PDB file of C-alpha atoms in Angstrom:
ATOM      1  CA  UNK A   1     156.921 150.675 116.194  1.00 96.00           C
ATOM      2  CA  UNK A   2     158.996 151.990 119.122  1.00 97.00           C
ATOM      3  CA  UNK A   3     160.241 150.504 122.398  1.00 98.00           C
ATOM      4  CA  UNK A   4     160.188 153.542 124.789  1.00 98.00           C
ATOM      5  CA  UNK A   5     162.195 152.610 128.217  1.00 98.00           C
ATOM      6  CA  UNK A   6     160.192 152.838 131.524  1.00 98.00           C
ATOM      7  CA  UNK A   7     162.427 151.567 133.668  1.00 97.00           C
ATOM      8  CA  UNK A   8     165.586 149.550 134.812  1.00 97.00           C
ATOM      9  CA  UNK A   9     164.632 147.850 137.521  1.00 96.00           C
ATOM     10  CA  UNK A  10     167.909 146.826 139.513  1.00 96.00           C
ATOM     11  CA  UNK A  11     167.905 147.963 143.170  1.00 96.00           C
ATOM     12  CA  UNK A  12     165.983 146.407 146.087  1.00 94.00           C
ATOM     13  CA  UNK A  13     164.840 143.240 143.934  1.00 92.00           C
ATOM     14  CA  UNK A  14     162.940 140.389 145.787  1.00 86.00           C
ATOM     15  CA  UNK A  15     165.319 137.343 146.265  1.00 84.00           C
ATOM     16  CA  UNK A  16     165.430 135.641 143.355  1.00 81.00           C
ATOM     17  CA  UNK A  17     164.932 138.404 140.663  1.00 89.00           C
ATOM     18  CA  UNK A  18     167.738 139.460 138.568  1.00 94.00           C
ATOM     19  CA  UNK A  19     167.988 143.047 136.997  1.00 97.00           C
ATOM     20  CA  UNK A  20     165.408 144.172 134.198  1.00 97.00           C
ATOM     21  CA  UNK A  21     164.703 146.575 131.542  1.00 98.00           C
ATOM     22  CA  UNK A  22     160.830 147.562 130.888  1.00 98.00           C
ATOM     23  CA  UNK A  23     159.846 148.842 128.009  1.00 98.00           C
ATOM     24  CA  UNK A  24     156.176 150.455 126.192  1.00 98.00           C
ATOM     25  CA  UNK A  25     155.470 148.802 122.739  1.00 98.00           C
ATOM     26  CA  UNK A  26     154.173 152.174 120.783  1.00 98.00           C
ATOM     27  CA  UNK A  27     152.593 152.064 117.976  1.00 98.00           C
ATOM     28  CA  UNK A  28     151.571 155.491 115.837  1.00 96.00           C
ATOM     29  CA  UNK A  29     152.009 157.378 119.455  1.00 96.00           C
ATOM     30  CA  UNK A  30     150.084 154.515 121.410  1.00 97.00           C
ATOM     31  CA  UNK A  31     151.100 151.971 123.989  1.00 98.00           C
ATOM     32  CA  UNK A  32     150.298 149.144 122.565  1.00 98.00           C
ATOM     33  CA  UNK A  33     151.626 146.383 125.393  1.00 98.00           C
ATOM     34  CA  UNK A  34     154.992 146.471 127.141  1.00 98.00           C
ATOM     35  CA  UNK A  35     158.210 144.206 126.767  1.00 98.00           C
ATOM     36  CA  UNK A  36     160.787 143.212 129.275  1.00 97.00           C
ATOM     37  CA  UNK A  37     164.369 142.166 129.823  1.00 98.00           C
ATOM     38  CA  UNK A  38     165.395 140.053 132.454  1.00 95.00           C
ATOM     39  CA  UNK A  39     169.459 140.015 132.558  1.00 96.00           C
ATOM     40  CA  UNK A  40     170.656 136.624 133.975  1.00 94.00           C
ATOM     41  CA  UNK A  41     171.916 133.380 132.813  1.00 94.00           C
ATOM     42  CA  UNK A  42     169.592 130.899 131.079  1.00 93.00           C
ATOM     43  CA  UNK A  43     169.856 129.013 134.658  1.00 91.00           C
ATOM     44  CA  UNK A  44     168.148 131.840 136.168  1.00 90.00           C
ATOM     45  CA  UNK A  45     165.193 132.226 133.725  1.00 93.00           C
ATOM     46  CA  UNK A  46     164.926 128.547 132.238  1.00 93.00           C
ATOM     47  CA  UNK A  47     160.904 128.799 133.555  1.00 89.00           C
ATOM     48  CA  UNK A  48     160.476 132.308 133.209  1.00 91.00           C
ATOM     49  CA  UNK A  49     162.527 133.267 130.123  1.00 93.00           C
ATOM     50  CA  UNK A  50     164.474 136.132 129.598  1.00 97.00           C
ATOM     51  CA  UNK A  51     161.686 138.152 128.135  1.00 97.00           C
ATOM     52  CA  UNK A  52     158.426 138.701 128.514  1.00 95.00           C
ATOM     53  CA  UNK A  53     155.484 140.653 126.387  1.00 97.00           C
ATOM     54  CA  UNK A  54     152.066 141.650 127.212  1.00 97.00           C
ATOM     55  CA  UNK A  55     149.844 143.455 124.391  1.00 97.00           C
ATOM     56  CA  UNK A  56     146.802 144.728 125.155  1.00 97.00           C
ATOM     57  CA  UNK A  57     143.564 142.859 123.897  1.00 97.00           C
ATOM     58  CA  UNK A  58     142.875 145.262 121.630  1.00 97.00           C
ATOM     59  CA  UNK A  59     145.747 145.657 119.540  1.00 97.00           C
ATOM     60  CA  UNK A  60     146.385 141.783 119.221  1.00 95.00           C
ATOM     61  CA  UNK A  61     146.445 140.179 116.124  1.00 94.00           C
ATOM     62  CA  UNK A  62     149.167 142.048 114.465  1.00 96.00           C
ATOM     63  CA  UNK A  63     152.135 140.455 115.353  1.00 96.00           C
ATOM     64  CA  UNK A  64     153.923 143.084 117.716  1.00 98.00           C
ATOM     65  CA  UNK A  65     154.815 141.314 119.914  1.00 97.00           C
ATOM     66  CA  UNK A  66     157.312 139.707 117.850  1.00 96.00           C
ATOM     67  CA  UNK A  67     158.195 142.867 116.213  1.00 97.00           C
ATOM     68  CA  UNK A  68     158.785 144.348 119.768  1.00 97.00           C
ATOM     69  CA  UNK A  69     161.434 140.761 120.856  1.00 97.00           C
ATOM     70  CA  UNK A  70     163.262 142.023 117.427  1.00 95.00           C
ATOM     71  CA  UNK A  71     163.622 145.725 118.292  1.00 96.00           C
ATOM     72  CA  UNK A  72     164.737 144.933 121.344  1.00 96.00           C
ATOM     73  CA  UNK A  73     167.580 142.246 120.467  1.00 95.00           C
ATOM     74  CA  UNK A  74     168.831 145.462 117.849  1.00 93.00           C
ATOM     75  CA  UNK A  75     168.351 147.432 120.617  1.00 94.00           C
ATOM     76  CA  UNK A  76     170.367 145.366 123.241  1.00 94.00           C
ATOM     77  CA  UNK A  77     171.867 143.700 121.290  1.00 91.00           C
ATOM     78  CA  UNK A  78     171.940 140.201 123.013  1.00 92.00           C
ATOM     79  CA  UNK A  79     173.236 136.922 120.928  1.00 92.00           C
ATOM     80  CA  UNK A  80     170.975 134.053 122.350  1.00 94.00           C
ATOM     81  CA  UNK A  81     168.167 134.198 125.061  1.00 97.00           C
ATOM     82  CA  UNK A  82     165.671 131.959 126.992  1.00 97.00           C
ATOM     83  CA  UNK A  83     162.379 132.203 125.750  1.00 97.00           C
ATOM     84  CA  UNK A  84     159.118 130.189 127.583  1.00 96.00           C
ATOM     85  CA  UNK A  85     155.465 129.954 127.490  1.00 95.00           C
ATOM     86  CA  UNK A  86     152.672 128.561 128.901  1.00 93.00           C
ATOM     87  CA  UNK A  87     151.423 125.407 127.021  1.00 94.00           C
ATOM     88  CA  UNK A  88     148.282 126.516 126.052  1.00 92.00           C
ATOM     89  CA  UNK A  89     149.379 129.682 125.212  1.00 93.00           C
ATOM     90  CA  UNK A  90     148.801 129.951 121.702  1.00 94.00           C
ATOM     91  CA  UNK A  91     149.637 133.442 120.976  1.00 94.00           C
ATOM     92  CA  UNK A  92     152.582 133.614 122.495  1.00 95.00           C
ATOM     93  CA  UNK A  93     153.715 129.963 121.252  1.00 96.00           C
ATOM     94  CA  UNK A  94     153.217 131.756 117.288  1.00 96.00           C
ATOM     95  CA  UNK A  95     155.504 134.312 118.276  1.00 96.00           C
ATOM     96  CA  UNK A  96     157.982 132.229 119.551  1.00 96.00           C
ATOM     97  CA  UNK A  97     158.285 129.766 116.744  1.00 95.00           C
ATOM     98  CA  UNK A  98     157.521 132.979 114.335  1.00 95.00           C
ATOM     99  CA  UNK A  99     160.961 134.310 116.039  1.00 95.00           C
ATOM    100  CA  UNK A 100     162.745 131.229 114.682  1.00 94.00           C
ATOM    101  CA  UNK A 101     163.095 129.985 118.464  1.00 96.00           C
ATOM    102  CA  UNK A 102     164.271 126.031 119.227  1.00 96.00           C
ATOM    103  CA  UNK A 103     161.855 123.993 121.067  1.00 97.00           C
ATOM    104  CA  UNK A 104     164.273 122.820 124.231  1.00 97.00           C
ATOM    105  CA  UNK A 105     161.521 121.008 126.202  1.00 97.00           C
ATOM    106  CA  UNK A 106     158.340 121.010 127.940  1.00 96.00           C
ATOM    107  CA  UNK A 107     158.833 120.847 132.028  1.00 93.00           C
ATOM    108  CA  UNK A 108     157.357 120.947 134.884  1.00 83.00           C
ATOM    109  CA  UNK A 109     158.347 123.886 137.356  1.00 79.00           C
ATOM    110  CA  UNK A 110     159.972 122.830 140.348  1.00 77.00           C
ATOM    111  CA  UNK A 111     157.833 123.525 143.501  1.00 73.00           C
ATOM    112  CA  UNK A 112     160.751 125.635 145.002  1.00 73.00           C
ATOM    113  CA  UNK A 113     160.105 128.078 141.688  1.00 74.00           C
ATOM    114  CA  UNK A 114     156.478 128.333 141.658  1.00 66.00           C
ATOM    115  CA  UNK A 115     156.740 130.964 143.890  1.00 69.00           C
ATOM    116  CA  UNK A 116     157.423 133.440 141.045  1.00 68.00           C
ATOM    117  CA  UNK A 117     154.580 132.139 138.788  1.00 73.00           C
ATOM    118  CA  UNK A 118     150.560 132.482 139.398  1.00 75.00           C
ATOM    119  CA  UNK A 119     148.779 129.561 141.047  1.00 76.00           C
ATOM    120  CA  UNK A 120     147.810 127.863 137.657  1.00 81.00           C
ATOM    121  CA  UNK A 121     151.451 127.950 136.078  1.00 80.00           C
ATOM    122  CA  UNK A 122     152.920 124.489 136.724  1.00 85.00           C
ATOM    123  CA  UNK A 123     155.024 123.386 133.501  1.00 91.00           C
ATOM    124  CA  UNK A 124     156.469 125.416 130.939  1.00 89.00           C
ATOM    125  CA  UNK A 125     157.478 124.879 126.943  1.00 95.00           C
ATOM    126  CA  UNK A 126     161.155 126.468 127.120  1.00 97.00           C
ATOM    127  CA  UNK A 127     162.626 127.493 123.980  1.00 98.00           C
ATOM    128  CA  UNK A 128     166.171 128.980 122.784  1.00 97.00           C
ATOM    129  CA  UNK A 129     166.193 132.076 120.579  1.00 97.00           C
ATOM    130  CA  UNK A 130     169.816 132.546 119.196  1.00 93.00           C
ATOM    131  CA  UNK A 131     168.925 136.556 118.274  1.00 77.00           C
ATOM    132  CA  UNK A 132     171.276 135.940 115.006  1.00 69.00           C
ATOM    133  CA  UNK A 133     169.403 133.582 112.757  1.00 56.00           C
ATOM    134  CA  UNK A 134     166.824 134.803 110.645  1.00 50.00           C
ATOM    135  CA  UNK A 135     163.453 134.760 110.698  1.00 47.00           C
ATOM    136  CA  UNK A 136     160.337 133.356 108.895  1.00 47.00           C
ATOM    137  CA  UNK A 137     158.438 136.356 107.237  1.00 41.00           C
TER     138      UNK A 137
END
């Protein structure tokens, strides 16, 4: 698996949004999903987290998402981050707790935030990743 940059997004943001990093998940020469970066304090992402993953339908199932969050804390190199989900998330839950991730709390976003989310996001499970403890598996 690689993470191939895309982009740094850090110019002419929408208030609110912080700098990020986006990068392809590839896998034997394919995109598999992509992974981001969001640079901020946990403040600014405690709802949306400081990364985010998407893989494709078809190549879920095999765990790269979590291999991707790994490559990219070598990569970056980042000690502790924000990570969040949506409670019935499953997939995305797995990785998380397959990362070794903290379970902080499950809130409700405030109204004044749920401008950045979709129209059925309204709570969040919010979890701490510190990078530097190991893994299960």
């Amino acid at each position: 698996m690689q993470l191939k940059l895309i982009d740094y997004i850090d110019k002419n943001l929408p208030k609110g949004f912080t700098p990020y990093y986006l990068f392809s998940i590839v896998v034997d020469e394919k995109e598999v999903g992509r992974i981001t970066l969001r640079k901020g304090s946990r403040q600014e992402h405690y709802f949306d987290g400081h990364i985010g993953y998407h893989i494709e339908p078809e190549y879920r199932g095999h765990h790269y998402a979590g291999q991707a969050c790994l490559l990219l804390q070598e990569m970056m190199g980042f000690q502790e981050v924000i990570l969040t989900c949506d409670p019935d998330n499953v997939a995305s839950l797995k990785t998380i707790q397959g990362l070794g991730a903290v379970f902080l709390e499950r809130k409700v976003i405030p109204i004044k935030q749920r401008r950045f989310f979709s129209h059925d996001e309204k709570e969040k499970m919010i979890f701490l990743w510190k990078a530097t403890e190991k893994i299960e598996g």
